[in-house]
C-alpha atoms as one frame of an Amber mdcrd trajectory, in Angstrom:
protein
  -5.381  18.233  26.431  -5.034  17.843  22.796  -8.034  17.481  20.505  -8.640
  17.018  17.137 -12.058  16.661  15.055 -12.236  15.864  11.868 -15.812  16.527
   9.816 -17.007  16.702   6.429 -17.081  13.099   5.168 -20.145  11.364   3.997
 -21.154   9.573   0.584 -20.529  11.448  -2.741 -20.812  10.001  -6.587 -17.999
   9.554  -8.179 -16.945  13.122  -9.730 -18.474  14.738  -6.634 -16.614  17.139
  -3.664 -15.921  17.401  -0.634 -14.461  19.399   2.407 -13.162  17.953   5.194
 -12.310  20.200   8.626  -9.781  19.585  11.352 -10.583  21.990  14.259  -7.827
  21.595  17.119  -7.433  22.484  20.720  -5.109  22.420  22.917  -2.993  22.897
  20.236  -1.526  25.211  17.305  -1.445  24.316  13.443   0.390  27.423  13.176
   3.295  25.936  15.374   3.136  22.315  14.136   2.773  20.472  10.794  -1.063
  20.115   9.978  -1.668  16.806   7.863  -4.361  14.578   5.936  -4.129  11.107
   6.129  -6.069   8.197   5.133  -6.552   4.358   5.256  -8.784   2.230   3.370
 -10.215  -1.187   4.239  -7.207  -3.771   4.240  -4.627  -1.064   3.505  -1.897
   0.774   5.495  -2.417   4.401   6.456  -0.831   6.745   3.892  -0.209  10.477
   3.552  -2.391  12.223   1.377  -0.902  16.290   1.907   0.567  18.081   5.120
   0.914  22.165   5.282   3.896  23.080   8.028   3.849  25.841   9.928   5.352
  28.012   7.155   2.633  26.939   4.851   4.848  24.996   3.045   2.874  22.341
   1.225   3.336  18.484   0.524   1.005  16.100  -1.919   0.937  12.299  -2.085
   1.767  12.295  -5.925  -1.634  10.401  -6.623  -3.378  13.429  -5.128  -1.529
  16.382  -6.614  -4.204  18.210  -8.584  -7.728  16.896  -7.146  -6.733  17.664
  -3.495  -5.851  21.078  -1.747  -5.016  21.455   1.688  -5.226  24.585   3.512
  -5.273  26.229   7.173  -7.075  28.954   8.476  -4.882  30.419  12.225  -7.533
  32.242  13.421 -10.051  29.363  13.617  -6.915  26.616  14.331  -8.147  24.953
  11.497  -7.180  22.410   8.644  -9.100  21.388   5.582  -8.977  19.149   3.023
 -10.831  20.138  -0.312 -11.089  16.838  -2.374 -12.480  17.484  -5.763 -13.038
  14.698  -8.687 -13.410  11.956  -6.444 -13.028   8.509  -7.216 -14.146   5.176
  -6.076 -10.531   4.245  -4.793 -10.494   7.773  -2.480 -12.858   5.986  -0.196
 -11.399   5.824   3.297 -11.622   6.662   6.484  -9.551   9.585   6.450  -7.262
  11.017   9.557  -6.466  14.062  10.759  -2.533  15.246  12.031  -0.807  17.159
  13.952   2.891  16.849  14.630   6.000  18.607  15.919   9.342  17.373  14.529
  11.155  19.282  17.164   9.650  17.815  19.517   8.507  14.843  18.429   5.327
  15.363  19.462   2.062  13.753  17.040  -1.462  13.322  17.768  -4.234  12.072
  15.616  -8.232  12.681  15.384 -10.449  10.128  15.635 -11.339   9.972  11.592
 -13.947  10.705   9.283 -15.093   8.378   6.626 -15.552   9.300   2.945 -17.449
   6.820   1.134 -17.375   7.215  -2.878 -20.193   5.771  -5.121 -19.791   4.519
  -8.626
């Protein structure tokens, strides 16, 4: 069985940081493509960065620079360092894990970042 948990949101000012974790089970970020996503109120869900299992990288232009994503192997973890945050970054934000090969996905349950002006 396949689980992912996604923690680290809360409320920050504007300007403020965050981390946010993915741990998985019952599956491998090493293996698959590890991705952030994230959908606000009224909006679709959009990509904000993956890291594949070659550690190539991939930034939603709007986020190139504020946000770094990175995995750790031995704890079969993702993160999400968010830094400079803005008002408009508030979401509930999604954790990824997918397998073009095999077209396998699977999503956590979310985390919601709330940003303060």
């Amino acid at each position: 069985q396949v689980q992912l948990v996604e923690s680290g949101g809360g409320l920050v000012q504007a300007g403020g940081s965050l981390r946010l974790s993915c741990a998985a089970s019952g599956i491998s970020f090493s293996l698959n493509v590890g991705g952030w996503y994230r959908q606000a109120p009224g909006k679709q869900r959009e990509l904000v960065a993956t890291i594949t299992s070659g550690g190539s990288i991939n930034y939603a232009d709007s986020k190139t620079g504020r946000f770094t994503i990175s995995r750790d192997n031995a704890k079969n973890t993702v993160y999400l360092q968010m830094n400079s945050l803005k008002p408009e970054d508030t979401a509930v934000y999604y954790c990824n894990a997918r397998n073009p090969r095999y077209g396998t996905a699977y999503w956590g349950q979310g985390t919601q970042v709330t940003v303060s002006s």
